[in-house]
Amino acid sequence: MISRSRENFSELTDNDLLSQLDHSVLPHHVAIIMDGNGRWASHRGLPRIAGHKEGLIALREVVNTFSDLGVPLLTVYAFSQENWKRPKAEIALLMMLLEEFLDQERHTFHERKIRFLPIGQIHTLPPSTQKQVQAVADETRHFTDRTLTVALSYGGRCEIVDAVNDLIEDVQRGNVSGPITESLFEQYLTTAALPDPDLLIRTSGEARISNFLLWQIAYTELYFTNTPWPDFRRRDTLVALLNYQKRERRFGRLSSTLSHQNGL
Ligand code: FPP
């Protein structure tokens, strides 16, 4: 189901939305494709970087909202492998923003006990960015209640191919023997420590996955909204969660209603 948000909720206040939320069935893991920073900026006659800066403000608010609600796992697509094809100046500014974000959010991660977990080809980032990413990952590694996974220089197909190569190496060394099962294979993915996302949000009107968490989203609920990422805030997060709570997740099984009707 493709969802277009807001319409049904426009007359409700944030508190109304919050009171409609069933806290007992919140998703455990939410993934987000944060899209639309550039378009947000160009609609305002601003440089693209202004959209990325506003996008960081949105990211802070969304991280805090999920943390307040008690959603333990949030995974965001911050920089894809394809993003390396952007102009060098934009890439440099994005890396600078990432470093600034980590510097400023360090204390929030400690206060809120959030583990910062980078995934992707971290070794391809500029050295100062790698250093900062590694430092914040190391110092928050012991937090177990909440995890903010940030995909950097990440591509889902590349992650799967890397996993296959690592697995072959382990088989050749005699550390692993067949048959290769799904659960064994998953241990070779960068998300090995995480359960699959329950909900994937993509902002800014595009309804595609763009090489994000390809293996992991097999049964994930997809939510697409026209709201550009810089405008996606607490309210939009609540709307997405309410929409998610209307879904019936069957994982390929029949729903109880269908089973009943069919006399099964
Ligand atoms: C998409 O906007 C967004 C990104 C390229 C990545 C998300 C980046 C941020 C939230 C800000 C920087 C944060 C970090 C952590 C690096 P777009 O530029 O593709 O927008 P467009 O599709 O409208 O051009």
Short mmCIF file of C-alpha atoms and ligand atoms in Angstrom, two decimals:
data_model
loop_
_atom_site.label_atom_id
_atom_site.label_comp_id
_atom_site.label_asym_id
_atom_site.label_seq_id
_atom_site.Cartn_x
_atom_site.Cartn_y
_atom_site.Cartn_z
CA MET A 1 0.00 0.00 0.00
CA ILE A 2 1.29 3.45 -0.91
CA SER A 3 0.32 6.00 1.70
CA ARG A 4 0.03 9.68 1.19
CA SER A 5 0.02 11.24 4.63
CA ARG A 6 -1.49 14.26 6.40
CA GLU A 7 -4.91 14.45 4.64
CA ASN A 8 -6.85 12.52 7.26
CA PHE A 9 -5.06 14.06 10.17
CA SER A 10 -4.89 17.73 9.19
CA GLU A 11 -7.50 18.85 11.73
CA LEU A 12 -5.91 17.05 14.65
CA THR A 13 -3.42 18.65 17.02
CA ASP A 14 -0.14 16.93 17.83
CA ASN A 15 -1.61 15.94 21.20
CA ASP A 16 -4.68 14.42 19.47
CA LEU A 17 -2.32 12.41 17.26
CA LEU A 18 -0.31 11.30 20.26
CA SER A 19 -3.42 10.20 22.13
CA GLN A 20 -4.56 8.13 19.13
CA LEU A 21 -1.30 6.23 19.07
CA ASP A 22 -1.36 2.75 20.58
CA HIS A 23 1.89 2.61 22.49
CA SER A 24 1.68 -1.16 22.82
CA VAL A 25 2.06 -1.73 19.06
CA LEU A 26 4.76 0.71 18.08
CA PRO A 27 7.30 -0.51 15.53
CA HIS A 28 10.53 -1.81 17.01
CA HIS A 29 12.69 -0.66 14.10
CA VAL A 30 11.99 2.25 11.74
CA ALA A 31 14.11 3.01 8.66
CA ILE A 32 14.02 6.34 6.84
CA ILE A 33 15.08 7.48 3.37
CA MET A 34 15.51 11.21 4.02
CA ASP A 35 14.78 12.64 0.58
CA GLY A 36 14.00 16.11 -0.76
CA ASN A 37 16.55 18.43 0.85
CA GLY A 38 17.62 19.86 -2.51
CA ARG A 39 14.07 20.45 -3.75
CA TRP A 40 13.09 22.02 -0.41
CA ALA A 41 15.95 24.50 -0.86
CA SER A 42 15.37 25.26 -4.53
CA HIS A 43 11.66 25.96 -3.91
CA ARG A 44 12.86 28.70 -1.58
CA GLY A 45 15.54 30.01 -3.92
CA LEU A 46 18.23 28.75 -1.53
CA PRO A 47 21.40 26.73 -2.23
CA ARG A 48 21.04 22.94 -1.83
CA ILE A 49 23.18 22.99 1.29
CA ALA A 50 20.47 25.06 3.04
CA GLY A 51 18.17 22.06 2.51
CA HIS A 52 20.74 19.69 4.02
CA LYS A 53 21.16 21.99 7.04
CA GLU A 54 17.41 22.09 7.59
CA GLY A 55 17.41 18.31 7.05
CA LEU A 56 19.73 17.94 10.01
CA ILE A 57 17.31 19.91 12.20
CA ALA A 58 14.57 17.51 11.06
CA LEU A 59 16.81 14.54 11.84
CA ARG A 60 17.41 15.78 15.41
CA GLU A 61 13.69 16.24 15.99
CA VAL A 62 12.83 12.83 14.56
CA VAL A 63 15.56 11.06 16.58
CA ASN A 64 14.25 12.70 19.75
CA THR A 65 10.62 11.88 18.89
CA PHE A 66 11.37 8.17 18.41
CA SER A 67 13.49 8.18 21.53
CA ASP A 68 10.66 9.84 23.54
CA LEU A 69 8.16 7.30 22.22
CA GLY A 70 10.43 4.41 23.15
CA VAL A 71 11.05 3.13 19.61
CA PRO A 72 14.42 1.48 20.12
CA LEU A 73 15.84 1.29 16.60
CA LEU A 74 16.05 4.00 13.96
CA THR A 75 18.08 3.59 10.76
CA VAL A 76 18.59 6.52 8.40
CA TYR A 77 20.02 6.71 4.88
CA ALA A 78 22.36 9.69 5.14
CA PHE A 79 24.72 9.12 2.19
CA SER A 80 24.40 6.50 -0.52
CA GLN A 81 27.18 5.12 -2.72
CA GLU A 82 25.43 6.87 -5.61
CA ASN A 83 25.75 10.20 -3.74
CA TRP A 84 29.51 10.17 -4.56
CA LYS A 85 28.43 11.21 -8.09
CA ARG A 86 27.32 14.62 -6.76
CA PRO A 87 29.48 17.73 -7.21
CA LYS A 88 32.59 17.62 -5.03
CA ALA A 89 31.58 20.83 -3.23
CA GLU A 90 28.21 19.37 -2.16
CA ILE A 91 29.89 16.16 -0.95
CA ALA A 92 32.42 18.16 1.07
CA LEU A 93 29.64 20.20 2.67
CA LEU A 94 27.64 17.06 3.48
CA MET A 95 30.69 15.54 5.18
CA MET A 96 31.23 18.75 7.12
CA LEU A 97 27.59 18.73 8.21
CA LEU A 98 27.90 15.12 9.30
CA GLU A 99 30.93 15.96 11.43
CA GLU A 100 29.11 18.96 12.93
CA PHE A 101 26.04 16.83 13.60
CA LEU A 102 28.09 14.22 15.44
CA ASP A 103 29.93 16.85 17.40
CA GLN A 104 26.72 18.56 18.48
CA GLU A 105 24.70 15.37 19.09
CA ARG A 106 27.31 13.57 21.14
CA HIS A 107 25.84 14.87 24.37
CA THR A 108 22.28 13.94 23.28
CA PHE A 109 23.45 10.39 22.54
CA HIS A 110 24.90 10.19 26.05
CA GLU A 111 21.90 11.88 27.72
CA ARG A 112 19.39 9.66 25.92
CA LYS A 113 21.63 6.58 25.97
CA ILE A 114 21.58 6.21 22.19
CA ARG A 115 24.12 4.01 20.46
CA PHE A 116 25.40 5.55 17.23
CA LEU A 117 26.01 2.74 14.74
CA PRO A 118 27.51 3.63 11.33
CA ILE A 119 27.01 1.16 8.47
CA GLY A 120 28.31 1.27 4.90
CA GLN A 121 31.74 1.69 3.38
CA ILE A 122 33.04 3.92 6.16
CA HIS A 123 36.62 3.54 4.89
CA THR A 124 35.67 5.57 1.78
CA LEU A 125 34.75 8.67 3.81
CA PRO A 126 37.28 11.51 4.21
CA PRO A 127 39.77 10.75 7.04
CA SER A 128 38.47 13.43 9.43
CA THR A 129 34.88 12.17 8.96
CA GLN A 130 35.96 8.56 9.51
CA LYS A 131 37.71 9.58 12.70
CA GLN A 132 34.68 11.41 14.06
CA VAL A 133 32.28 8.61 13.03
CA GLN A 134 34.50 6.00 14.70
CA ALA A 135 34.95 8.06 17.86
CA VAL A 136 31.22 8.59 18.42
CA ALA A 137 30.51 4.94 17.56
CA ASP A 138 33.13 3.79 20.09
CA GLU A 139 32.00 6.02 22.91
CA THR A 140 28.30 5.06 22.56
CA ARG A 141 28.86 1.36 21.84
CA HIS A 142 27.75 0.30 25.35
CA PHE A 143 24.23 1.75 25.07
CA THR A 144 21.74 -1.03 24.39
CA ASP A 145 18.26 0.52 24.75
CA ARG A 146 18.31 2.75 21.65
CA THR A 147 20.32 2.62 18.43
CA LEU A 148 20.60 5.25 15.72
CA THR A 149 22.06 3.47 12.69
CA VAL A 150 23.36 5.85 10.06
CA ALA A 151 24.02 4.48 6.57
CA LEU A 152 27.03 6.26 5.07
CA SER A 153 28.47 5.47 1.67
CA TYR A 154 25.96 2.64 1.78
CA GLY A 155 24.46 0.53 -1.00
CA GLY A 156 22.23 -2.49 -0.42
CA ARG A 157 23.55 -4.55 -3.35
CA CYS A 158 27.14 -3.87 -2.34
CA GLU A 159 26.32 -4.95 1.22
CA ILE A 160 24.94 -8.26 -0.09
CA VAL A 161 27.96 -8.86 -2.36
CA ASP A 162 30.36 -8.05 0.50
CA ALA A 163 28.48 -10.51 2.70
CA VAL A 164 28.75 -13.22 0.02
CA ASN A 165 32.52 -12.67 -0.28
CA ASP A 166 33.02 -12.77 3.49
CA LEU A 167 30.97 -15.93 3.68
CA ILE A 168 33.01 -17.58 0.88
CA GLU A 169 36.18 -16.68 2.77
CA ASP A 170 34.84 -18.28 5.95
CA VAL A 171 33.82 -21.43 4.02
CA GLN A 172 37.29 -21.64 2.43
CA ARG A 173 38.94 -21.28 5.83
CA GLY A 174 36.75 -24.06 7.15
CA ASN A 175 35.01 -21.79 9.68
CA VAL A 176 31.62 -22.43 8.08
CA SER A 177 30.14 -25.41 6.30
CA GLY A 178 26.93 -25.65 4.28
CA PRO A 179 24.07 -25.52 3.84
CA ILE A 180 23.93 -21.71 3.89
CA THR A 181 20.68 -20.64 5.54
CA GLU A 182 19.01 -17.23 5.58
CA SER A 183 19.79 -16.76 9.25
CA LEU A 184 23.48 -17.64 8.72
CA PHE A 185 23.70 -15.28 5.73
CA GLU A 186 22.15 -12.42 7.73
CA GLN A 187 25.04 -12.60 10.17
CA TYR A 188 27.32 -11.36 7.39
CA LEU A 189 25.27 -8.21 6.72
CA THR A 190 26.25 -4.90 8.33
CA THR A 191 22.91 -4.98 10.14
CA ALA A 192 23.61 -8.39 11.69
CA ALA A 193 22.90 -7.10 15.18
CA LEU A 194 19.54 -5.58 14.22
CA PRO A 195 16.11 -7.08 13.54
CA ASP A 196 14.56 -6.14 10.17
CA PRO A 197 12.76 -2.78 10.01
CA ASP A 198 9.01 -2.89 10.68
CA LEU A 199 8.41 0.40 8.91
CA LEU A 200 10.29 2.21 6.13
CA ILE A 201 9.48 5.89 5.57
CA ARG A 202 10.50 7.74 2.41
CA THR A 203 9.88 11.47 2.18
CA SER A 204 9.42 13.85 -0.73
CA GLY A 205 7.08 12.01 -3.04
CA GLU A 206 9.28 9.35 -4.62
CA ALA A 207 8.05 5.78 -4.23
CA ARG A 208 11.25 3.76 -4.59
CA ILE A 209 13.84 2.07 -2.40
CA SER A 210 17.05 3.42 -4.00
CA ASN A 211 19.30 0.52 -2.96
CA PHE A 212 18.54 0.85 0.78
CA LEU A 213 18.45 -2.25 3.04
CA LEU A 214 17.42 -4.50 0.15
CA TRP A 215 17.65 -7.78 2.07
CA GLN A 216 16.25 -6.38 5.31
CA ILE A 217 12.98 -4.88 4.02
CA ALA A 218 11.46 -8.09 2.63
CA TYR A 219 8.43 -7.77 4.96
CA THR A 220 8.71 -4.12 5.99
CA GLU A 221 5.68 -1.82 5.74
CA LEU A 222 6.40 1.00 3.28
CA TYR A 223 5.20 4.54 3.90
CA PHE A 224 5.68 7.27 1.29
CA THR A 225 4.87 10.89 2.02
CA ASN A 226 5.06 13.99 -0.16
CA THR A 227 6.54 16.00 2.71
CA PRO A 228 10.16 16.90 1.91
CA TRP A 229 12.64 15.72 4.53
CA PRO A 230 13.45 19.19 5.97
CA ASP A 231 9.72 19.63 6.82
CA PHE A 232 9.33 16.13 8.28
CA ARG A 233 9.06 16.72 12.01
CA ARG A 234 7.46 15.30 15.17
CA ARG A 235 3.93 15.66 13.79
CA ASP A 236 4.81 13.85 10.56
CA THR A 237 6.43 11.09 12.58
CA LEU A 238 3.22 10.61 14.57
CA VAL A 239 1.15 10.55 11.35
CA ALA A 240 3.46 7.89 9.87
CA LEU A 241 3.14 5.79 13.02
CA LEU A 242 -0.66 6.08 13.05
CA ASN A 243 -0.71 5.00 9.44
CA TYR A 244 1.54 2.03 10.29
CA GLN A 245 -0.82 1.02 13.09
CA LYS A 246 -3.67 0.66 10.58
CA ARG A 247 -1.73 -1.96 8.62
CA GLU A 248 -2.35 -5.66 8.96
CA ARG A 249 1.00 -7.44 8.90
CA ARG A 250 0.54 -10.97 7.68
CA PHE A 251 4.09 -12.02 6.67
CA GLY A 252 2.56 -14.18 3.93
CA ARG A 253 0.03 -15.82 6.24
CA LEU A 254 -3.76 -15.54 5.95
CA SER A 255 -5.37 -12.98 8.25
CA SER A 256 -7.54 -14.42 11.02
CA THR A 257 -10.63 -13.05 9.20
CA LEU A 258 -9.69 -14.74 5.96
CA SER A 259 -8.88 -17.99 7.73
CA HIS A 260 -12.23 -17.83 9.50
CA GLN A 261 -14.17 -17.12 6.28
CA ASN A 262 -12.41 -19.94 4.48
CA GLY A 263 -13.14 -22.31 7.31
CA LEU A 264 -9.46 -23.03 7.79
C1 FPP B 1 18.39 13.80 0.09
O1 FPP B 1 18.21 15.09 -0.35
C2 FPP B 1 19.21 13.70 1.27
C3 FPP B 1 20.51 13.30 1.35
C4 FPP B 1 21.47 13.30 0.25
C5 FPP B 1 21.02 12.75 2.58
C6 FPP B 1 20.37 13.20 3.84
C7 FPP B 1 21.13 14.29 4.40
C8 FPP B 1 20.78 15.00 5.48
C9 FPP B 1 19.58 14.76 6.28
C10 FPP B 1 21.62 16.15 5.86
C11 FPP B 1 23.02 15.76 6.10
C12 FPP B 1 23.10 14.76 7.16
C13 FPP B 1 24.05 13.87 7.28
C14 FPP B 1 24.01 12.99 8.47
C15 FPP B 1 25.13 13.74 6.27
P1 FPP B 1 18.52 15.36 -1.87
O2 FPP B 1 19.71 16.25 -1.91
O3 FPP B 1 18.64 14.09 -2.62
O4 FPP B 1 17.22 16.12 -2.27
P2 FPP B 1 16.62 16.24 -3.74
O5 FPP B 1 16.19 14.84 -4.14
O6 FPP B 1 15.47 17.16 -3.54
O7 FPP B 1 17.69 16.79 -4.61
#
